[in-house]
Structures are given as structure tokens and as C-alpha cells.
JSON list of C-alpha atoms in Angstrom, two decimals:
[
{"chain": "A", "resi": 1, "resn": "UNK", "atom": "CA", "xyz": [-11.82, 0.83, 13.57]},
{"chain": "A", "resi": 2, "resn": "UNK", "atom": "CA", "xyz": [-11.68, 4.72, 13.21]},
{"chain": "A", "resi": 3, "resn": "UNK", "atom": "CA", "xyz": [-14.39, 6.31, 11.09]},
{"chain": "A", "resi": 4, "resn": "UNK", "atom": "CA", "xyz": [-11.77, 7.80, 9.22]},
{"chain": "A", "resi": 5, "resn": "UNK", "atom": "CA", "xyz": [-8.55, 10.15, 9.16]},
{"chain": "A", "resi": 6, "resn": "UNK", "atom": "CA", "xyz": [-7.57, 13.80, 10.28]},
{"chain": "A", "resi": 7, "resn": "UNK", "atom": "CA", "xyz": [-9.05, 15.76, 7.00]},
{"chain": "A", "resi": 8, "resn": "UNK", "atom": "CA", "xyz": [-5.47, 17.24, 6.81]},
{"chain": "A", "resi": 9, "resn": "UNK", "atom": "CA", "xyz": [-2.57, 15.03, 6.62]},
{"chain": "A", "resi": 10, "resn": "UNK", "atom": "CA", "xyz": [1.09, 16.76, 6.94]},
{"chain": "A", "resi": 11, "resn": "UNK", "atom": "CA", "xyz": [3.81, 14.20, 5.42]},
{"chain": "A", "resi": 12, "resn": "UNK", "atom": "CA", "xyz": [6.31, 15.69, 8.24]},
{"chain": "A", "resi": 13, "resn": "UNK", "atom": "CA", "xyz": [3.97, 14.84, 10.83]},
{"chain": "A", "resi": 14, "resn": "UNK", "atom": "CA", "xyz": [2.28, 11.71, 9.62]},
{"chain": "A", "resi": 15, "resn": "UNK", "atom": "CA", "xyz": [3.84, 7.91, 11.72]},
{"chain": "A", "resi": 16, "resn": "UNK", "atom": "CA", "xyz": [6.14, 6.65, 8.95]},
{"chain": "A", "resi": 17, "resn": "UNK", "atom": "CA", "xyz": [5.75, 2.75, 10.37]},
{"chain": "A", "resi": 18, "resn": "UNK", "atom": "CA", "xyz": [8.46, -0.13, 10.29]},
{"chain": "A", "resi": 19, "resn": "UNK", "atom": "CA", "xyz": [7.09, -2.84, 8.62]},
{"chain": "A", "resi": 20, "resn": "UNK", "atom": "CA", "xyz": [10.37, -4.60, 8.51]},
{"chain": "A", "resi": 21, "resn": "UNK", "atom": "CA", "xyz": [12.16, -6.38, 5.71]},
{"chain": "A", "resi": 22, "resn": "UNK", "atom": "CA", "xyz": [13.10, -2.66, 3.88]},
{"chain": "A", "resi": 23, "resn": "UNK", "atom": "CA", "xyz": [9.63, -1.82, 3.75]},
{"chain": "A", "resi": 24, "resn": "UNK", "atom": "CA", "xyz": [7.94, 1.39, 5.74]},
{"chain": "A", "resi": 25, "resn": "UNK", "atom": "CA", "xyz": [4.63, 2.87, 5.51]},
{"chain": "A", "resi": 26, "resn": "UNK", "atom": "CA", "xyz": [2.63, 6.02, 5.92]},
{"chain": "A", "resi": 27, "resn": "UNK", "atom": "CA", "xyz": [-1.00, 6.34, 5.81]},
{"chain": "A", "resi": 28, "resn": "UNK", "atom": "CA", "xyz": [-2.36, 9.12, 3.65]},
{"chain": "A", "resi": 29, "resn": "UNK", "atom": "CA", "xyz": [-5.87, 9.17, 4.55]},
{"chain": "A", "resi": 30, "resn": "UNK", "atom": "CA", "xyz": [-8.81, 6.85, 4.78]},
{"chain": "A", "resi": 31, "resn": "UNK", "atom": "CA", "xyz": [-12.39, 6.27, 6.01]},
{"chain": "A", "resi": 32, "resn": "UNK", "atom": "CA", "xyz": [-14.41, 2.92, 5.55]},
{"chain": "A", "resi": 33, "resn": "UNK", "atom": "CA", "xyz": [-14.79, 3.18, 2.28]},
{"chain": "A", "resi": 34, "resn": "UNK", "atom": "CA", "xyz": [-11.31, 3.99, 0.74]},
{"chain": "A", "resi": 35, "resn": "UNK", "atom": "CA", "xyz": [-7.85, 4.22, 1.98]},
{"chain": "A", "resi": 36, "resn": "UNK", "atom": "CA", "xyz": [-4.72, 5.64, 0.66]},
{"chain": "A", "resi": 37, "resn": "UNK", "atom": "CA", "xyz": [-1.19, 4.69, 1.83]},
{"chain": "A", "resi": 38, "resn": "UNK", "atom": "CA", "xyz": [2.85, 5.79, 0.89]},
{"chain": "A", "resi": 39, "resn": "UNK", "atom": "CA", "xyz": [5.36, 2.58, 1.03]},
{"chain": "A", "resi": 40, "resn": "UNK", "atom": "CA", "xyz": [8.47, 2.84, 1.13]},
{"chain": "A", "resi": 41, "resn": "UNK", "atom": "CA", "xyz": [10.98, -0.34, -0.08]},
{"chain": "A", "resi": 42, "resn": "UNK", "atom": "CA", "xyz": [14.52, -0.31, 0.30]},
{"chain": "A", "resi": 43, "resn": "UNK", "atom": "CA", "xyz": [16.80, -2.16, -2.78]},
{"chain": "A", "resi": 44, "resn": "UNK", "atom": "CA", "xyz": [15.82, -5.72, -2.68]},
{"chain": "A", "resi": 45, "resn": "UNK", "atom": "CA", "xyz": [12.76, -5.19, -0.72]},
{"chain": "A", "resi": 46, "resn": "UNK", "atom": "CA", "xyz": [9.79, -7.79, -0.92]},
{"chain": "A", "resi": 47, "resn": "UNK", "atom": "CA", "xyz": [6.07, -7.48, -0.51]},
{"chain": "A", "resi": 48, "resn": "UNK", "atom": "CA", "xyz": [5.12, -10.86, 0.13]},
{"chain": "A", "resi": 49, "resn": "UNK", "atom": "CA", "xyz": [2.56, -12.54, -2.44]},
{"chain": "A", "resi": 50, "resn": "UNK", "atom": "CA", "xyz": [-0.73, -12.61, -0.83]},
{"chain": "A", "resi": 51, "resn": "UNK", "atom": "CA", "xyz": [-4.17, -11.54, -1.29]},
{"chain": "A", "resi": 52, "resn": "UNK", "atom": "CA", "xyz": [-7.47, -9.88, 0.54]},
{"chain": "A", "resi": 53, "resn": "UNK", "atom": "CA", "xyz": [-10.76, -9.47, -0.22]},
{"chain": "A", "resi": 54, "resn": "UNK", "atom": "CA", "xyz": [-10.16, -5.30, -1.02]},
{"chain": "A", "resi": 55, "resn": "UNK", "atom": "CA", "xyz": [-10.02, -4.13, -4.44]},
{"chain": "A", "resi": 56, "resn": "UNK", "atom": "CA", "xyz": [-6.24, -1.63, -4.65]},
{"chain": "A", "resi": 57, "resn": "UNK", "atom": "CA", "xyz": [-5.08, 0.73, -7.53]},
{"chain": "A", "resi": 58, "resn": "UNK", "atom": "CA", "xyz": [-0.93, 0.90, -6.71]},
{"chain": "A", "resi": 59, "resn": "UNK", "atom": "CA", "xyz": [0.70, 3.85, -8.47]},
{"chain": "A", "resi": 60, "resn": "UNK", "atom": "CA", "xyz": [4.48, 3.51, -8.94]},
{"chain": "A", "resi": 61, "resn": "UNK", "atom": "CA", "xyz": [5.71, 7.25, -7.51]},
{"chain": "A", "resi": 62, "resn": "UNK", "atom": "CA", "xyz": [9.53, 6.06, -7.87]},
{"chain": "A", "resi": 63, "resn": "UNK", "atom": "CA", "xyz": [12.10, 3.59, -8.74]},
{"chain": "A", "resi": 64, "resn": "UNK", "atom": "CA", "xyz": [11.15, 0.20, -10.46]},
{"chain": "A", "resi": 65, "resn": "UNK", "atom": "CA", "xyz": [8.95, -2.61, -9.26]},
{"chain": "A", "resi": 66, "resn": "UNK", "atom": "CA", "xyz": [8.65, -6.36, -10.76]},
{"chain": "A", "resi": 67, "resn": "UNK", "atom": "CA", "xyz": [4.76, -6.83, -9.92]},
{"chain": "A", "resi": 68, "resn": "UNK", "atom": "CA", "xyz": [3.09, -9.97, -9.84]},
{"chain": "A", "resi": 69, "resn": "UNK", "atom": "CA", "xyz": [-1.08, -10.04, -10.42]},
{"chain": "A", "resi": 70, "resn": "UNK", "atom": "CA", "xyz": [-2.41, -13.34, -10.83]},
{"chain": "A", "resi": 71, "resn": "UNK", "atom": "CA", "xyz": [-0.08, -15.52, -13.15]},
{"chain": "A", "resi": 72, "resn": "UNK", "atom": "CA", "xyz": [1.14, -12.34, -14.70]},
{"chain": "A", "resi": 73, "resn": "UNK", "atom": "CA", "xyz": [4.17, -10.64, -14.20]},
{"chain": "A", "resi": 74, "resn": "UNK", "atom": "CA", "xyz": [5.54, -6.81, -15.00]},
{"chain": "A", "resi": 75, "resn": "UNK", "atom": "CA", "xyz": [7.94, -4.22, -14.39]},
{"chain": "A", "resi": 76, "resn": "UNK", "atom": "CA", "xyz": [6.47, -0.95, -13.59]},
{"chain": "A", "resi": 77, "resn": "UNK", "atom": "CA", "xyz": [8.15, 2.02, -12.96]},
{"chain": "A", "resi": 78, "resn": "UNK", "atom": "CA", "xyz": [7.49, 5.75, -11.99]},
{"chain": "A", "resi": 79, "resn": "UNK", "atom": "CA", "xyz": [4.22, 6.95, -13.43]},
{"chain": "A", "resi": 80, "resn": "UNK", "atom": "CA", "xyz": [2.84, 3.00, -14.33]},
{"chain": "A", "resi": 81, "resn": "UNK", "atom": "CA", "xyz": [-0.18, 1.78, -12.11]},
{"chain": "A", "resi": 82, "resn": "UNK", "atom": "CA", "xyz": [-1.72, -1.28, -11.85]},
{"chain": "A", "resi": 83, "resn": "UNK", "atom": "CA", "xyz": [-5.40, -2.46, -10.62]},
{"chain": "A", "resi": 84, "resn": "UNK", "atom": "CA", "xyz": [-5.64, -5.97, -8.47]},
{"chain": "A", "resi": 85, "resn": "UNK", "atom": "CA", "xyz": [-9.11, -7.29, -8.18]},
{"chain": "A", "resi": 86, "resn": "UNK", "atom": "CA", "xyz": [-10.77, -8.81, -5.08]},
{"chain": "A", "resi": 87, "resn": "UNK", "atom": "CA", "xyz": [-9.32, -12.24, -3.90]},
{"chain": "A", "resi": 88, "resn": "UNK", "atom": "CA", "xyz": [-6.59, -12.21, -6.80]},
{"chain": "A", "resi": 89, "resn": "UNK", "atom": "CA", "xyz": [-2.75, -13.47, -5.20]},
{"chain": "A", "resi": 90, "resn": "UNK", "atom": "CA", "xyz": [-0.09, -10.25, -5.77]},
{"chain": "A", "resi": 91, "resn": "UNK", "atom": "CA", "xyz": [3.16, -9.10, -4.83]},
{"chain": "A", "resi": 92, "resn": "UNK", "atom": "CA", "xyz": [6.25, -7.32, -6.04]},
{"chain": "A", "resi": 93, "resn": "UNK", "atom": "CA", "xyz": [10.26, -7.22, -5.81]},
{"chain": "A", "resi": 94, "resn": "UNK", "atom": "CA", "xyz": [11.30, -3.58, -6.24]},
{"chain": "A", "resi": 95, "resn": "UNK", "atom": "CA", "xyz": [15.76, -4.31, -7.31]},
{"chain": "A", "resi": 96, "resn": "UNK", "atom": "CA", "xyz": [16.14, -0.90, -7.05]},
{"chain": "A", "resi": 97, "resn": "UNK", "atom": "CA", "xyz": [14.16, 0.71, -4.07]},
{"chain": "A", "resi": 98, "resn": "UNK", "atom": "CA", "xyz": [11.22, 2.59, -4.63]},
{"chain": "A", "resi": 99, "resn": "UNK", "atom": "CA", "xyz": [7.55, 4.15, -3.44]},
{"chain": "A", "resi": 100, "resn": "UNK", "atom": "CA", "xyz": [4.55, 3.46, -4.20]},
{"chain": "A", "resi": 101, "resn": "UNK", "atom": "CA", "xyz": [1.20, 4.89, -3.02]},
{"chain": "A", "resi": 102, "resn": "UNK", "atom": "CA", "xyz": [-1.38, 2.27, -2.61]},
{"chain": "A", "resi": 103, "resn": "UNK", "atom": "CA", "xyz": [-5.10, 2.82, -2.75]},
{"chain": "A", "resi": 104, "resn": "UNK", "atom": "CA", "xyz": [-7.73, 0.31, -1.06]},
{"chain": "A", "resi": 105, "resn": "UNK", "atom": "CA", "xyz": [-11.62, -0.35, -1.36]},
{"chain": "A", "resi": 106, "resn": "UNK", "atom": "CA", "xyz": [-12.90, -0.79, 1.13]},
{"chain": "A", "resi": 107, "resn": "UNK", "atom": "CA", "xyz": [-10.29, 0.91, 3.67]},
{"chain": "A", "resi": 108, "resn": "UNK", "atom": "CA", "xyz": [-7.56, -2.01, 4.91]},
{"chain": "A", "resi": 109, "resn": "UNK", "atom": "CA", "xyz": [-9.03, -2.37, 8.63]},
{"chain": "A", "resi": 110, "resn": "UNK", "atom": "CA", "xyz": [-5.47, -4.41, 9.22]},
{"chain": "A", "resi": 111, "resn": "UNK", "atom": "CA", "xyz": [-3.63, -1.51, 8.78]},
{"chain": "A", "resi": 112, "resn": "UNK", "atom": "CA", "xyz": [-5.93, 0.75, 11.02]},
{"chain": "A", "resi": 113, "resn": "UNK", "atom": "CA", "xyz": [-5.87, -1.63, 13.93]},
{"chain": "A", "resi": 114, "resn": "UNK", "atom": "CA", "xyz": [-2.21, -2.02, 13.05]},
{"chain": "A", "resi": 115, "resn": "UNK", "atom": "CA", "xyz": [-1.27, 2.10, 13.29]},
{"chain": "A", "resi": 116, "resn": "UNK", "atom": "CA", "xyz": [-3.71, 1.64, 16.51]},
{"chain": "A", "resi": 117, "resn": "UNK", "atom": "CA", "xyz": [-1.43, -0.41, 18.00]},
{"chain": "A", "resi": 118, "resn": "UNK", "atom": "CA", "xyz": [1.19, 1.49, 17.19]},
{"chain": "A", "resi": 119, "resn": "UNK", "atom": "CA", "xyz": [0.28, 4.41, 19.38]}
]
């Protein structure tokens, strides 16, 4: 894993990656301790319940998001935010296509090795 990002990161020259499935992401900037990253979902778009062991603050930049934490269910839209906990299962359905800007801690080494790979 990188030690951590360029210091200065240019939104017209930052990898936008394909994750497939309407959804696209861009990382913002991270080092081992905390990462920050832009996704994109297209109307309909899915991010798949799961879980890891980080803890991540998602901030809902645009459109509308039905977000699952736990056994608990809202809709956040632009300007809500949630906070998932270590371990806890999560995912959302965004019906109208959206962005949000995810925040992880400790930095997601997946998605390091994964925008390794990618280059």
C-alpha cells in the first residue's frame, strides 16, 4: 500500500474508476490513517450491503439515497450524512442518481491496491 496521496488532488486529473453496475469512483486523498473518496451512482444504482472492519462518515453531495445501517433504514439526501461503525452490515439504493463522498478510518487498503491495479 502507498503511504499516502499526491498532497494536491485536481478533480480533472484525478482516475474516475468503473466500478460497474452505475457506480464510479474517484479517490480524493488518503494516507493510512484516513481516506476520502467521490462516488458516483447512476439512477437505480446499488451499493451492495456489506461490511469491513473501517469506521466511514458518507456525506450525501447530491441526489437522494435509501441507506441501510444495521436494521435501520433512511433516505438521505444532499447535505444529510451518516456514520457506520466498525463491522456493522450497510448499503444504499440511490432511485434517482447521486454522489456521495465517503470518508474511511483507517484508509480502505482494497481500494488502494484496487487504483494500483488500475494503472
Amino acid at each position: 500500500m502507498q503511504k499516502q496521496s499526491a498532497l494536491f488532488s485536481f478533480g480533472n486529473e484525478t482516475d474516475i474508476e468503473d466500478l460497474g453496475g452505475g457506480l464510479k469512483r474517484q479517490m480524493l486523498g488518503y494516507n493510512h490513517e484516513l481516506m476520502a473518496v467521490k462516488v458516483w451512482f447512476a439512477e437505480g444504482a446499488e451499493g451492495y450491503v456489506h461490511k469491513h472492519r473501517h469506521t466511514q462518515v458518507t456525506y450525501v453531495e447530491q441526489g437522494e439515497f435509501h441507506f441501510r445501517i444495521g436494521d435501520e433504514t433512511k433516505v438521505l439526501k444532499a447535505g444529510d450524512s451518516c456514520l457506520i461503525p466498525p463491522h456493522v452490515e450497510h448499503g444504499a439504493v440511490c432511485p434517482t442518481g447521486g454522489i456521495l463522498i465517503d470518508t474511511f478510518s483507517p484508509a480502505r487498503e482494497d481500494f488502494i491496491e484496487s487504483d494500483d491495479n488500475a494503472n
